[in-house]
Short mmCIF file of C-alpha atoms in Angstrom, two decimals:
data_model
loop_
_atom_site.label_atom_id
_atom_site.label_comp_id
_atom_site.label_asym_id
_atom_site.label_seq_id
_atom_site.Cartn_x
_atom_site.Cartn_y
_atom_site.Cartn_z
CA MET Z 1 0.00 0.00 0.00
CA HIS Z 2 2.89 2.35 0.85
CA THR Z 3 4.46 1.74 -2.57
CA LEU Z 4 1.12 2.26 -4.31
CA VAL Z 5 0.58 5.64 -2.60
CA LEU Z 6 4.13 6.89 -3.23
CA PHE Z 7 4.13 6.03 -6.93
CA GLY Z 8 0.55 7.26 -7.20
CA LEU Z 9 1.81 10.67 -6.08
CA ALA Z 10 4.71 10.41 -8.55
CA GLY Z 11 2.27 9.55 -11.34
CA PHE Z 12 -0.01 12.46 -10.39
CA LEU Z 13 2.81 15.01 -10.51
CA ALA Z 14 4.28 13.55 -13.71
CA GLN Z 15 0.91 13.64 -15.50
CA LEU Z 16 0.14 17.14 -14.24
CA VAL Z 17 3.31 18.31 -15.98
CA ASP Z 18 2.80 16.12 -19.03
CA GLY Z 19 -0.85 16.96 -19.57
CA SER Z 20 -0.35 20.70 -19.22
CA LEU Z 21 2.93 21.04 -21.13
CA GLY Z 22 2.72 18.02 -23.45
CA MET Z 23 5.88 16.37 -22.09
CA ALA Z 24 7.83 14.86 -19.20
CA PHE Z 25 5.68 12.00 -17.83
CA GLY Z 26 8.12 9.40 -19.08
CA VAL Z 27 11.20 11.44 -18.19
CA THR Z 28 9.92 12.16 -14.68
CA ALA Z 29 8.59 8.69 -13.90
CA THR Z 30 11.53 6.80 -15.43
CA THR Z 31 13.99 8.96 -13.50
CA THR Z 32 12.14 8.06 -10.29
CA LEU Z 33 12.30 4.32 -11.02
CA VAL Z 34 15.96 4.34 -12.04
CA THR Z 35 16.84 6.35 -8.91
CA VAL Z 36 15.41 3.61 -6.69
CA GLY Z 37 17.46 0.95 -8.51
CA THR Z 38 15.21 -0.29 -11.32
CA ALA Z 39 16.96 -1.52 -14.47
CA PRO Z 40 16.55 1.00 -17.34
CA ALA Z 41 14.70 -1.42 -19.64
CA VAL Z 42 12.32 -2.47 -16.87
CA ALA Z 43 11.77 1.14 -15.83
CA SER Z 44 10.89 2.15 -19.40
CA ALA Z 45 8.59 -0.85 -19.79
CA ALA Z 46 6.77 -0.07 -16.51
CA VAL Z 47 6.35 3.61 -17.38
CA HIS Z 48 4.99 2.86 -20.86
CA LEU Z 49 2.53 0.32 -19.47
CA ALA Z 50 1.31 2.96 -17.01
CA GLU Z 51 1.13 5.51 -19.85
CA VAL Z 52 -1.42 3.33 -21.66
CA GLY Z 53 -3.89 4.32 -18.95
CA THR Z 54 -2.70 7.88 -18.29
CA SER Z 55 -2.55 8.84 -21.98
CA LEU Z 56 -6.04 7.44 -22.57
CA ALA Z 57 -7.40 9.52 -19.68
CA SER Z 58 -5.41 12.54 -20.81
CA GLY Z 59 -6.66 12.22 -24.38
CA PHE Z 60 -10.28 11.99 -23.19
CA SER Z 61 -9.80 15.07 -21.02
CA HIS Z 62 -8.22 17.05 -23.84
CA TRP Z 63 -11.12 15.98 -26.11
CA ARG Z 64 -13.60 17.34 -23.57
CA PHE Z 65 -11.76 20.67 -23.54
CA ARG Z 66 -11.38 20.70 -27.36
CA ASN Z 67 -7.59 20.73 -27.26
CA ILE Z 68 -7.11 18.15 -30.05
CA ASP Z 69 -6.40 18.41 -33.77
CA TRP Z 70 -7.49 14.93 -34.90
CA ARG Z 71 -5.75 15.14 -38.27
CA THR Z 72 -2.43 15.64 -36.48
CA VAL Z 73 -3.16 12.72 -34.14
CA GLY Z 74 -4.03 10.41 -37.03
CA ILE Z 75 -0.84 11.12 -38.97
CA LEU Z 76 1.50 11.22 -35.94
CA ALA Z 77 0.40 8.09 -34.06
CA LEU Z 78 1.21 5.25 -36.49
CA PRO Z 79 4.85 6.23 -37.22
CA GLY Z 80 5.21 6.85 -33.49
CA ALA Z 81 4.07 3.31 -32.74
CA ILE Z 82 6.56 1.85 -35.24
CA GLY Z 83 9.36 3.92 -33.73
CA ALA Z 84 8.38 2.81 -30.22
CA VAL Z 85 8.62 -0.90 -31.10
CA LEU Z 86 12.05 -0.33 -32.64
CA GLY Z 87 13.13 1.68 -29.60
CA ALA Z 88 12.06 -1.07 -27.21
CA TYR Z 89 14.19 -3.55 -29.13
CA VAL Z 90 17.22 -1.28 -29.08
CA LEU Z 91 16.95 -0.49 -25.34
CA THR Z 92 16.84 -4.16 -24.41
CA SER Z 93 19.89 -4.99 -26.53
CA LEU Z 94 22.14 -1.92 -26.96
CA SER Z 95 23.50 1.07 -25.03
CA SER Z 96 22.07 4.45 -26.01
CA THR Z 97 24.53 6.71 -24.13
CA SER Z 98 25.93 8.50 -27.17
CA ALA Z 99 22.47 8.91 -28.69
CA ALA Z 100 21.19 10.34 -25.40
CA VAL Z 101 23.85 13.07 -25.44
CA TRP Z 102 22.96 14.00 -29.02
CA ILE Z 103 19.22 14.05 -28.35
CA THR Z 104 19.66 16.07 -25.18
CA THR Z 105 21.59 18.69 -27.13
CA VAL Z 106 18.92 18.90 -29.83
CA LEU Z 107 16.12 19.15 -27.27
CA LEU Z 108 17.91 21.86 -25.32
CA VAL Z 109 18.42 23.95 -28.47
CA LEU Z 110 14.78 23.48 -29.53
CA GLY Z 111 13.59 24.28 -26.03
CA LEU Z 112 15.59 27.50 -26.02
CA TYR Z 113 14.10 28.38 -29.40
CA VAL Z 114 10.55 27.74 -28.15
CA LEU Z 115 11.12 29.82 -25.02
CA ILE Z 116 12.46 32.80 -26.99
CA ARG Z 117 9.83 32.52 -29.72
CA PHE Z 118 6.78 32.46 -27.46
CA ALA Z 119 8.13 34.82 -24.82
CA PHE Z 120 9.76 37.56 -26.87
CA LEU Z 121 8.56 37.53 -30.49
CA LYS Z 122 5.45 39.28 -31.79
CA LEU Z 123 2.15 37.43 -31.45
CA GLY Z 124 1.39 37.47 -35.14
CA SER Z 125 4.48 35.40 -35.94
CA LEU Z 126 3.66 32.59 -33.49
CA ILE Z 127 1.11 30.60 -35.46
CA THR Z 128 1.00 30.21 -39.25
CA THR Z 129 -1.98 29.24 -41.38
CA LYS Z 130 -0.21 26.17 -42.77
CA ARG Z 131 -1.06 23.05 -40.74
CA PRO Z 132 1.54 20.28 -40.32
CA GLY Z 133 1.41 17.67 -43.09
CA ALA Z 134 2.35 14.00 -43.41
CA ARG Z 135 5.88 14.75 -44.66
CA PHE Z 136 6.51 16.64 -41.43
CA LEU Z 137 4.51 14.52 -38.95
CA GLY Z 138 5.54 11.07 -40.23
CA PRO Z 139 9.30 11.34 -39.61
CA LEU Z 140 8.62 13.29 -36.42
CA GLY Z 141 6.44 10.49 -35.04
CA LEU Z 142 8.96 7.79 -36.01
CA ILE Z 143 11.88 9.59 -34.34
CA ALA Z 144 9.91 10.64 -31.26
CA GLY Z 145 8.54 7.12 -30.76
CA PHE Z 146 11.99 5.58 -31.06
CA ILE Z 147 13.51 8.02 -28.57
CA ASP Z 148 10.59 7.59 -26.20
CA ALA Z 149 10.94 3.83 -25.89
CA SER Z 150 14.74 3.61 -26.04
CA GLY Z 151 15.28 6.46 -23.58
CA GLY Z 152 12.47 5.81 -21.10
CA GLY Z 153 10.73 9.01 -22.20
CA GLY Z 154 10.89 11.59 -24.93
CA TRP Z 155 7.66 11.42 -26.92
CA GLY Z 156 6.46 14.72 -25.47
CA PRO Z 157 9.79 16.57 -25.46
CA VAL Z 158 10.53 15.65 -29.09
CA ALA Z 159 7.02 15.87 -30.59
CA THR Z 160 5.77 18.82 -28.54
CA THR Z 161 9.00 20.78 -28.90
CA THR Z 162 9.16 20.31 -32.66
CA LEU Z 163 5.48 21.12 -33.22
CA LEU Z 164 5.70 24.19 -31.01
CA SER Z 165 8.84 25.41 -32.78
CA SER Z 166 7.19 24.91 -36.19
CA GLY Z 167 4.44 27.37 -35.23
CA ARG Z 168 1.82 25.38 -37.19
CA LEU Z 169 -0.62 24.74 -34.33
CA GLU Z 170 -1.60 26.79 -31.32
CA PRO Z 171 0.13 25.48 -28.15
CA ARG Z 172 -2.94 23.99 -26.42
CA LYS Z 173 -3.71 21.88 -29.53
CA VAL Z 174 -0.10 20.81 -29.79
CA VAL Z 175 -0.23 19.56 -26.19
CA GLY Z 176 -3.62 17.89 -26.61
CA SER Z 177 -2.75 16.20 -29.91
CA VAL Z 178 0.64 14.92 -28.71
CA ASP Z 179 -0.85 13.60 -25.47
CA THR Z 180 -3.67 11.84 -27.32
CA SER Z 181 -1.41 10.17 -29.88
CA GLU Z 182 0.79 9.00 -27.00
CA PHE Z 183 -1.81 6.32 -26.17
CA ILE Z 184 -0.98 4.44 -29.39
CA VAL Z 185 2.75 4.95 -28.87
CA ALA Z 186 2.66 3.71 -25.25
CA LEU Z 187 0.60 0.68 -26.25
CA ALA Z 188 3.05 -0.21 -29.03
CA ALA Z 189 6.06 0.25 -26.73
CA SER Z 190 4.45 -1.99 -24.08
CA VAL Z 191 3.92 -4.74 -26.66
CA GLY Z 192 7.50 -4.30 -27.85
CA PHE Z 193 8.89 -4.64 -24.32
CA PHE Z 194 6.66 -7.68 -23.68
CA PHE Z 195 8.41 -9.56 -26.47
CA THR Z 196 11.95 -8.23 -25.96
CA LEU Z 197 12.47 -8.19 -22.18
CA SER Z 198 14.47 -11.19 -20.95
CA GLN Z 199 13.00 -13.61 -18.43
CA GLU Z 200 15.08 -12.28 -15.52
CA HIS Z 201 13.46 -8.87 -15.87
CA HIS Z 202 10.24 -8.65 -13.87
CA LEU Z 203 7.81 -5.74 -13.74
CA ASN Z 204 6.53 -4.48 -10.40
CA TYR Z 205 2.83 -4.15 -11.17
CA THR Z 206 2.17 -2.26 -7.93
CA VAL Z 207 4.47 0.48 -9.22
CA VAL Z 208 2.73 0.40 -12.61
CA ALA Z 209 -0.70 0.64 -10.93
CA GLY Z 210 0.45 3.55 -8.75
CA LEU Z 211 1.79 5.53 -11.70
CA MET Z 212 -1.33 4.82 -13.73
CA ILE Z 213 -3.85 5.71 -10.99
CA GLY Z 214 -2.04 8.93 -10.09
CA GLY Z 215 -1.79 9.91 -13.76
CA VAL Z 216 -5.45 9.20 -14.46
CA ILE Z 217 -6.53 11.36 -11.50
CA ALA Z 218 -4.30 14.24 -12.67
CA ALA Z 219 -5.38 14.11 -16.35
CA PRO Z 220 -8.53 16.31 -16.17
CA PHE Z 221 -6.75 18.92 -14.04
CA ALA Z 222 -3.90 19.12 -16.56
CA ALA Z 223 -6.31 19.37 -19.52
CA TRP Z 224 -8.17 22.20 -17.79
CA LEU Z 225 -4.88 23.98 -17.08
CA VAL Z 226 -3.72 23.89 -20.70
CA ARG Z 227 -7.14 25.19 -21.81
CA ARG Z 228 -6.98 28.18 -19.47
CA MET Z 229 -3.33 29.13 -19.92
CA PRO Z 230 -2.68 31.73 -22.68
CA PRO Z 231 -0.60 30.46 -25.64
CA ARG Z 232 2.29 32.81 -24.89
CA VAL Z 233 2.59 31.68 -21.27
CA LEU Z 234 2.16 28.01 -22.16
CA GLY Z 235 4.84 28.22 -24.86
CA ALA Z 236 7.28 30.03 -22.57
CA ALA Z 237 6.65 27.55 -19.76
CA ALA Z 238 7.13 24.56 -22.09
CA GLY Z 239 10.34 25.99 -23.56
CA GLY Z 240 11.81 26.67 -20.12
CA MET Z 241 10.85 23.19 -18.95
CA ILE Z 242 12.59 21.60 -21.93
CA VAL Z 243 15.80 23.59 -21.38
CA PHE Z 244 15.88 22.98 -17.63
CA THR Z 245 15.10 19.24 -17.96
CA ASN Z 246 17.85 18.56 -20.49
CA ALA Z 247 20.58 20.84 -19.11
CA ARG Z 248 21.50 18.57 -16.20
CA SER Z 249 22.01 15.45 -18.36
CA LEU Z 250 24.10 17.36 -20.87
CA LEU Z 251 26.30 18.96 -18.21
CA ILE Z 252 26.90 15.65 -16.44
CA ALA Z 253 27.77 13.94 -19.74
CA ALA Z 254 30.25 16.74 -20.46
CA GLY Z 255 31.89 16.27 -17.04
CA ALA Z 256 31.15 19.82 -15.92
CA GLY Z 257 32.16 20.84 -12.40
CA THR Z 258 29.74 21.81 -9.65
CA THR Z 259 30.49 25.53 -9.93
CA LEU Z 260 29.86 25.58 -13.67
CA ILE Z 261 26.63 23.61 -13.25
CA VAL Z 262 25.35 26.06 -10.63
CA VAL Z 263 26.23 29.07 -12.80
CA ILE Z 264 24.46 27.60 -15.84
CA TYR Z 265 21.40 26.65 -13.78
CA VAL Z 266 21.17 30.18 -12.41
CA ALA Z 267 21.39 31.55 -15.97
CA ILE Z 268 18.66 29.16 -17.18
CA VAL Z 269 16.33 30.05 -14.32
CA ALA Z 270 16.95 33.75 -14.91
CA LEU Z 271 16.19 33.42 -18.64
CA TRP Z 272 13.11 31.29 -17.91
CA GLY Z 273 11.85 33.81 -15.38
CA ALA Z 274 12.44 36.70 -17.78
CA GLY Z 275 10.61 34.79 -20.51
CA LEU Z 276 7.58 34.09 -18.34
CA PHE Z 277 7.51 37.72 -17.19
CA ALA Z 278 7.68 38.93 -20.79
CA ALA Z 279 4.95 36.47 -21.85
CA ILE Z 280 2.59 37.51 -19.04
CA ARG Z 281 3.23 41.18 -19.75
CA SER Z 282 2.50 40.66 -23.45
CA VAL Z 283 -0.76 38.84 -22.68
CA ARG Z 284 -1.89 41.69 -20.43
CA GLU Z 285 -0.96 44.26 -23.06
CA GLU Z 286 -2.85 42.35 -25.75
CA LYS Z 287 -5.96 42.18 -23.54
CA ARG Z 288 -5.71 45.91 -22.83
CA VAL Z 289 -5.45 46.70 -26.55
CA ASN Z 290 -8.41 44.43 -27.30
CA THR Z 291 -10.48 46.13 -24.61
CA LEU Z 292 -9.65 49.58 -25.92
CA ALA Z 293 -10.58 48.41 -29.40
CA GLY Z 294 -14.03 47.47 -28.13
CA GLU Z 295 -13.66 43.69 -28.19
CA ASP Z 296 -16.23 41.98 -25.96
CA ASP Z 297 -14.19 38.80 -25.64
CA PRO Z 298 -10.40 39.37 -25.52
CA LYS Z 299 -9.73 35.61 -25.51
CA ALA Z 300 -11.74 35.10 -28.67
CA SER Z 301 -9.97 38.01 -30.31
CA THR Z 302 -6.59 36.55 -29.37
CA ALA Z 303 -7.62 33.18 -30.80
CA ARG Z 304 -8.64 34.82 -34.07
CA SER Z 305 -5.36 36.68 -34.35
CA LEU Z 306 -3.47 33.42 -33.73
CA SER Z 307 -5.25 31.62 -36.54
CA SER Z 308 -5.08 34.50 -39.01
#
């Protein structure tokens, strides 16, 4: 019971982040399992099995709040599932240390780009009228699914980061669509691990149940949060989260000293804080301009300007 409650809390917090920012359930939950001594392959398998339930609940919640672009989900999910099966095979047979360093670098750069774009650039340049197509979503799903299964997490950071940086969907629909398609990816990864894990690897189903229950409970709260948060603030928060999450792994891999790590963390937090402040200030200014222009519904006006 103690284990169920503890990992239920871990699942709740991980899904609250994942459902509102479109990333980090796998990264957060897998880190927790590995920290307590779970083998990486088993940790990834347990997290993906739990994500079958949490992503289903998250997708339903995002559907209720109209945060989903179903065309994006349909194109993204199948390549993601294929990539997840391949990733499960690789994780159970090969080391992915070098690949992890490369991916962490890419994610950090993309996260920095997202933070700057949504926090400091003009609103009109955030969202374009061109929706993402199959040539863009297919390879993205394949790569994100592979990274997700082989690294114990990464579907959200790769897919959400790339979609946000492309500017082709408003942030809440990016989060909702990525979270919904994750159900298919998690299911495929679970099947892949079922066939590739060796007999000496055993899943702790109490841990899986705890993560799943906590995530399911958090799903509607996270979907509500992403619906209420303005696109600028959501984009800035997601970008900062991506940078902060990946900085530690990259610094450790580079053998950086404690002093350098602290200095870089302070710089990241300062930039993140400045970005959030700029985003909130911009949202307030946009509402003030809309009010002066005689708009009855500033949120509706903002949504129209985003899609124009």
